[in-house]
Short mmCIF file of C-alpha atoms in Angstrom, two decimals:
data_model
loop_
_atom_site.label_atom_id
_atom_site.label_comp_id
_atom_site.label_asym_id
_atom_site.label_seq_id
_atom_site.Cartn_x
_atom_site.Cartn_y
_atom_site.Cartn_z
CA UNK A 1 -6.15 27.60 -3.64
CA UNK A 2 -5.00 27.64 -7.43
CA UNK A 3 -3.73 30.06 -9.63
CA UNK A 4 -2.84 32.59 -6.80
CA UNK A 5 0.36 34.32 -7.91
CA UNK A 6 1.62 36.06 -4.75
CA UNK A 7 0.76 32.84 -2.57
CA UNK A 8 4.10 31.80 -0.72
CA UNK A 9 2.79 29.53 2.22
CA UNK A 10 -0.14 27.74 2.63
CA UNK A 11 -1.45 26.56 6.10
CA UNK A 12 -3.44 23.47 5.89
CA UNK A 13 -3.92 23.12 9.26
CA UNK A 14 -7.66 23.36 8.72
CA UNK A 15 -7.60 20.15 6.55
CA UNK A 16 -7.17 17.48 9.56
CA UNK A 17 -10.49 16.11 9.00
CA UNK A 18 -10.61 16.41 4.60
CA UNK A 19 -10.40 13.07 3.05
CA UNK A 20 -10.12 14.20 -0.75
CA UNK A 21 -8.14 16.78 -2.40
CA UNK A 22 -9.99 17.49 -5.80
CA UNK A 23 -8.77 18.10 -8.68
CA UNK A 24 -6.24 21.33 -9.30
CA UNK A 25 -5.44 22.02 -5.36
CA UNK A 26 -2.64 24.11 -5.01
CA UNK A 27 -1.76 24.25 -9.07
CA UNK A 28 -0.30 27.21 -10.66
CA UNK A 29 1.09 28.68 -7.83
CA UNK A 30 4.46 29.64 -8.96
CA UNK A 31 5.48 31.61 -5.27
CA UNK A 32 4.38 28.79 -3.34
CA UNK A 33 7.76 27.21 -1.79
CA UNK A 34 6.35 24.95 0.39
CA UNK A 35 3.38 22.32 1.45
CA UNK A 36 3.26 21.12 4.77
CA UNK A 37 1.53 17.69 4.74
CA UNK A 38 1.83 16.96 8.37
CA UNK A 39 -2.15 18.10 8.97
CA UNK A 40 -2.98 15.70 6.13
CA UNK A 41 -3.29 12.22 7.59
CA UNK A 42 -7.09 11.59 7.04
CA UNK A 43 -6.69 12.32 3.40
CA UNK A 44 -7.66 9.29 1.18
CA UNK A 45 -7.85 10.20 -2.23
CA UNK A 46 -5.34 13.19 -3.91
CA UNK A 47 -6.99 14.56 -7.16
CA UNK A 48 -5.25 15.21 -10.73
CA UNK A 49 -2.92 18.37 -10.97
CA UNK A 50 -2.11 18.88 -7.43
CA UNK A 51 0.60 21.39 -6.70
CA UNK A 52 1.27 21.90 -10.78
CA UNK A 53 3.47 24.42 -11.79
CA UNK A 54 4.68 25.25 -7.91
CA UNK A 55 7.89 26.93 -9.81
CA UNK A 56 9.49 27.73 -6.42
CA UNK A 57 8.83 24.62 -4.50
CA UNK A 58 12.38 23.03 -3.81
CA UNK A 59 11.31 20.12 -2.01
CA UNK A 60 8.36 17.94 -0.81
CA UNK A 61 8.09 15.61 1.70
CA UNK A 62 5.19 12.88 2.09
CA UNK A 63 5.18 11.92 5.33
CA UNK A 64 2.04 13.18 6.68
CA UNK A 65 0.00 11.49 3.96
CA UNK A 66 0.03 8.01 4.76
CA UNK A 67 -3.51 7.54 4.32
CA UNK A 68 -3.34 8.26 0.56
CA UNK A 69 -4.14 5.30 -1.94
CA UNK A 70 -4.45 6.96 -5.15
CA UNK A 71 -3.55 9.94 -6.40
CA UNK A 72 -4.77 11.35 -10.06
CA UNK A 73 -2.72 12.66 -13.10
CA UNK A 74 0.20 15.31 -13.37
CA UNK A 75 0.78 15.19 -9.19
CA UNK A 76 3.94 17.77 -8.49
CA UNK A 77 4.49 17.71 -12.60
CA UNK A 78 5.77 21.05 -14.00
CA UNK A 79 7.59 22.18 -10.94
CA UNK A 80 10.46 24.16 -12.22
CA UNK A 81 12.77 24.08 -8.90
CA UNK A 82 11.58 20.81 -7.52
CA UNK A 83 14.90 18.67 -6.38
CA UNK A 84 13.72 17.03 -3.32
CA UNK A 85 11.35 14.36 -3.09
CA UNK A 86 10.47 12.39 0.06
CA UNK A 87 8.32 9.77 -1.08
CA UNK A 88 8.26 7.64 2.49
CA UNK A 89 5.59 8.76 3.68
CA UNK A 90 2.95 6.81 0.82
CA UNK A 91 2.70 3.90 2.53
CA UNK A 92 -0.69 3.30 1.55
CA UNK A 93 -1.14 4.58 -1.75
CA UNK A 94 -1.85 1.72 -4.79
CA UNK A 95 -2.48 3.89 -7.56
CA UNK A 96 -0.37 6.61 -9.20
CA UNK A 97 -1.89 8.48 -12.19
CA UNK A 98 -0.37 9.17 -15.61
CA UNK A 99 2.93 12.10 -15.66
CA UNK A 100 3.74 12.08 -11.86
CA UNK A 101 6.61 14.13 -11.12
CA UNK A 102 6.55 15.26 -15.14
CA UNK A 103 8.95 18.03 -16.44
CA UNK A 104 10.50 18.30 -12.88
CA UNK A 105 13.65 19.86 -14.83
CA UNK A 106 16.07 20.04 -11.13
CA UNK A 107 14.82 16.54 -10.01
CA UNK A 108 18.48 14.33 -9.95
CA UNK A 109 17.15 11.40 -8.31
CA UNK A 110 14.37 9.46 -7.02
CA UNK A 111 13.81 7.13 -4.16
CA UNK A 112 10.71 5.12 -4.91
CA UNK A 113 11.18 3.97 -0.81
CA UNK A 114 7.53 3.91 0.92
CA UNK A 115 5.77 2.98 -2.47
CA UNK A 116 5.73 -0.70 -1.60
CA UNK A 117 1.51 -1.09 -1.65
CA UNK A 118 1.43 1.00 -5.12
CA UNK A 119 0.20 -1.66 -7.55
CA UNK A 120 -0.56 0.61 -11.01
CA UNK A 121 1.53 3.30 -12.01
CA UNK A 122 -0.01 5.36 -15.47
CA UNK A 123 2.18 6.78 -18.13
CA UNK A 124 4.74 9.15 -18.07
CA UNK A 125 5.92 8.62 -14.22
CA UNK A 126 8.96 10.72 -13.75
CA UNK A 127 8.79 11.26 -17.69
CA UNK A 128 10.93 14.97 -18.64
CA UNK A 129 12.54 15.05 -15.77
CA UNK A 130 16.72 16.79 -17.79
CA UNK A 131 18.54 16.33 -14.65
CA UNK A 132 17.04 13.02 -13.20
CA UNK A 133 20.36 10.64 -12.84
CA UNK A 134 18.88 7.66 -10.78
CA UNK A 135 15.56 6.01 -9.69
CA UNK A 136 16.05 3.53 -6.80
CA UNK A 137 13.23 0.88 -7.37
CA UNK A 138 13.16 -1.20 -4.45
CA UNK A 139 9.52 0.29 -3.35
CA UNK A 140 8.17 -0.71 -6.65
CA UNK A 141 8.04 -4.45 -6.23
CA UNK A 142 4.41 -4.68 -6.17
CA UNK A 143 3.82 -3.24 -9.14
CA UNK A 144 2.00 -5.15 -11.73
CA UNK A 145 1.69 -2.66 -14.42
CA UNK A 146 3.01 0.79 -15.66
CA UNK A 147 1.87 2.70 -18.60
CA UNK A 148 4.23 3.73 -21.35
CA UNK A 149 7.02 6.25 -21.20
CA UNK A 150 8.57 5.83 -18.10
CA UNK A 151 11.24 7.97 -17.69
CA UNK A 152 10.97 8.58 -20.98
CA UNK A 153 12.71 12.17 -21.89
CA UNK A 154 15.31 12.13 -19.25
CA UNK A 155 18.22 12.90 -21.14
CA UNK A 156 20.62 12.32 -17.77
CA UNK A 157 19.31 8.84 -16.37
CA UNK A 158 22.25 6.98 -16.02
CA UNK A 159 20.61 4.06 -13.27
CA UNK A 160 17.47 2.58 -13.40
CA UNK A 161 16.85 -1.15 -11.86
CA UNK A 162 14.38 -3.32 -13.26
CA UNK A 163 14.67 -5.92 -11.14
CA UNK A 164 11.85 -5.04 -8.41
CA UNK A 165 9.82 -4.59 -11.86
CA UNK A 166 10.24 -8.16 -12.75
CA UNK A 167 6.77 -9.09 -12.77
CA UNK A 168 5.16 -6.12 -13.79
CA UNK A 169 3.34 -5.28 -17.53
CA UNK A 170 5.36 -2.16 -19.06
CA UNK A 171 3.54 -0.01 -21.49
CA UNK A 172 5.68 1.58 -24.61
CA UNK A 173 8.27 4.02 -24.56
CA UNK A 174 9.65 3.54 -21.45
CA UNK A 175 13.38 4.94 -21.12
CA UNK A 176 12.60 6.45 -24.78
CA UNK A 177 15.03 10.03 -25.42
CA UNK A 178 17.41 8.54 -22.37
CA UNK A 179 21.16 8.15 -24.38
CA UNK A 180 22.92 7.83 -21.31
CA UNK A 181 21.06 4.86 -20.09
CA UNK A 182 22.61 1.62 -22.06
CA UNK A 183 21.32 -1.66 -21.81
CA UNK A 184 23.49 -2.98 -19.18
CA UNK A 185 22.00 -0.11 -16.64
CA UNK A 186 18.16 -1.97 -17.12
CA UNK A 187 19.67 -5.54 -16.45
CA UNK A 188 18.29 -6.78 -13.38
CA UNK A 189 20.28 -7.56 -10.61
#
């Protein structure tokens, strides 16, 4: 299911009883508009590049993939029209590889809501993202460490909380290439 450039829809209806998504499901699919996760539940582990480069996926919602507790590198990262990100539906995940959501250039904000179990986030987590404005942290509060970069490259960041990061170990970079974000906007609350 990667590299097919005419694919539109995928039906994953068939995947009720798949636990792992290897590596490069559903990546360089430009077409592809949208991924129903609904049929998803049983699915434990989400492999690196899933769904990279889905240029005309607009949105994705998580909801059917509450099972999920890790997920590998460059998840959703490259998606040229991607503005809409339900995240809710993680409720189990802990661990979130390096460049999730990377280079998402429509993305305005983020709603880390659902995240609560995550406990590592690698680099570059919503890293070149031009448009990204907010991230609302609130479902990051058990997270005890992030790699560098954060946000880094997101020339439109305006609001980013560090308070539900309190207790976490930050890696380098972090908020590096992000002029509109001042000091006062990382003071926590």
């Amino acid at each position: 299911l990667c590299s097919m450039r005419s694919l539109v829809e995928v039906d994953l209806s068939g995947f009720a009883h798949v636990t792992t998504i290897g590596y490069g499901c559903l990546s360089n699919n430009p077409r592809l508009a949208s991924i129903p996760t609904d049929a998803l539940g049983k699915v434990v582990d989400i492999g690196g590049r899933f769904a990279i480069r889905a240029d005309s996926l607009t949105a994705f919602d998580a909801s059917g993939l509450g099972a999920v507790r890790s997920i590998g590198g460059e998840f959703l990262a490259h998606c040229a029209n991607l503005a809409d990100v339900r995240l809710g539906g993680f409720t189990s995940l802990v661990s979130v590889g390096s460049r999730f959501l990377f280079s998402c250039p429509r993305l305005r904000s983020l709603d880390t809501h659902g995240l609560g179990a995550v406990v590592t986030i690698d680099c570059e987590f919503a890293a070149k993202c031009e448009t990204l404005e907010s991230v609302d942290t609130r479902g990051l509060a058990s997270v005890t460490a992030i790699g560098g970069r954060l946000c880094a490259q997101c020339p439109s960041l305006v609001s980013f909380d560090m308070a539900p990061l309190a207790g976490a170990r930050l890696g380098a970079g972090n908020f590096d290439d992000c002029p509109k974000l001042n000091s006062t906007a990382l003071v926590a609350a």
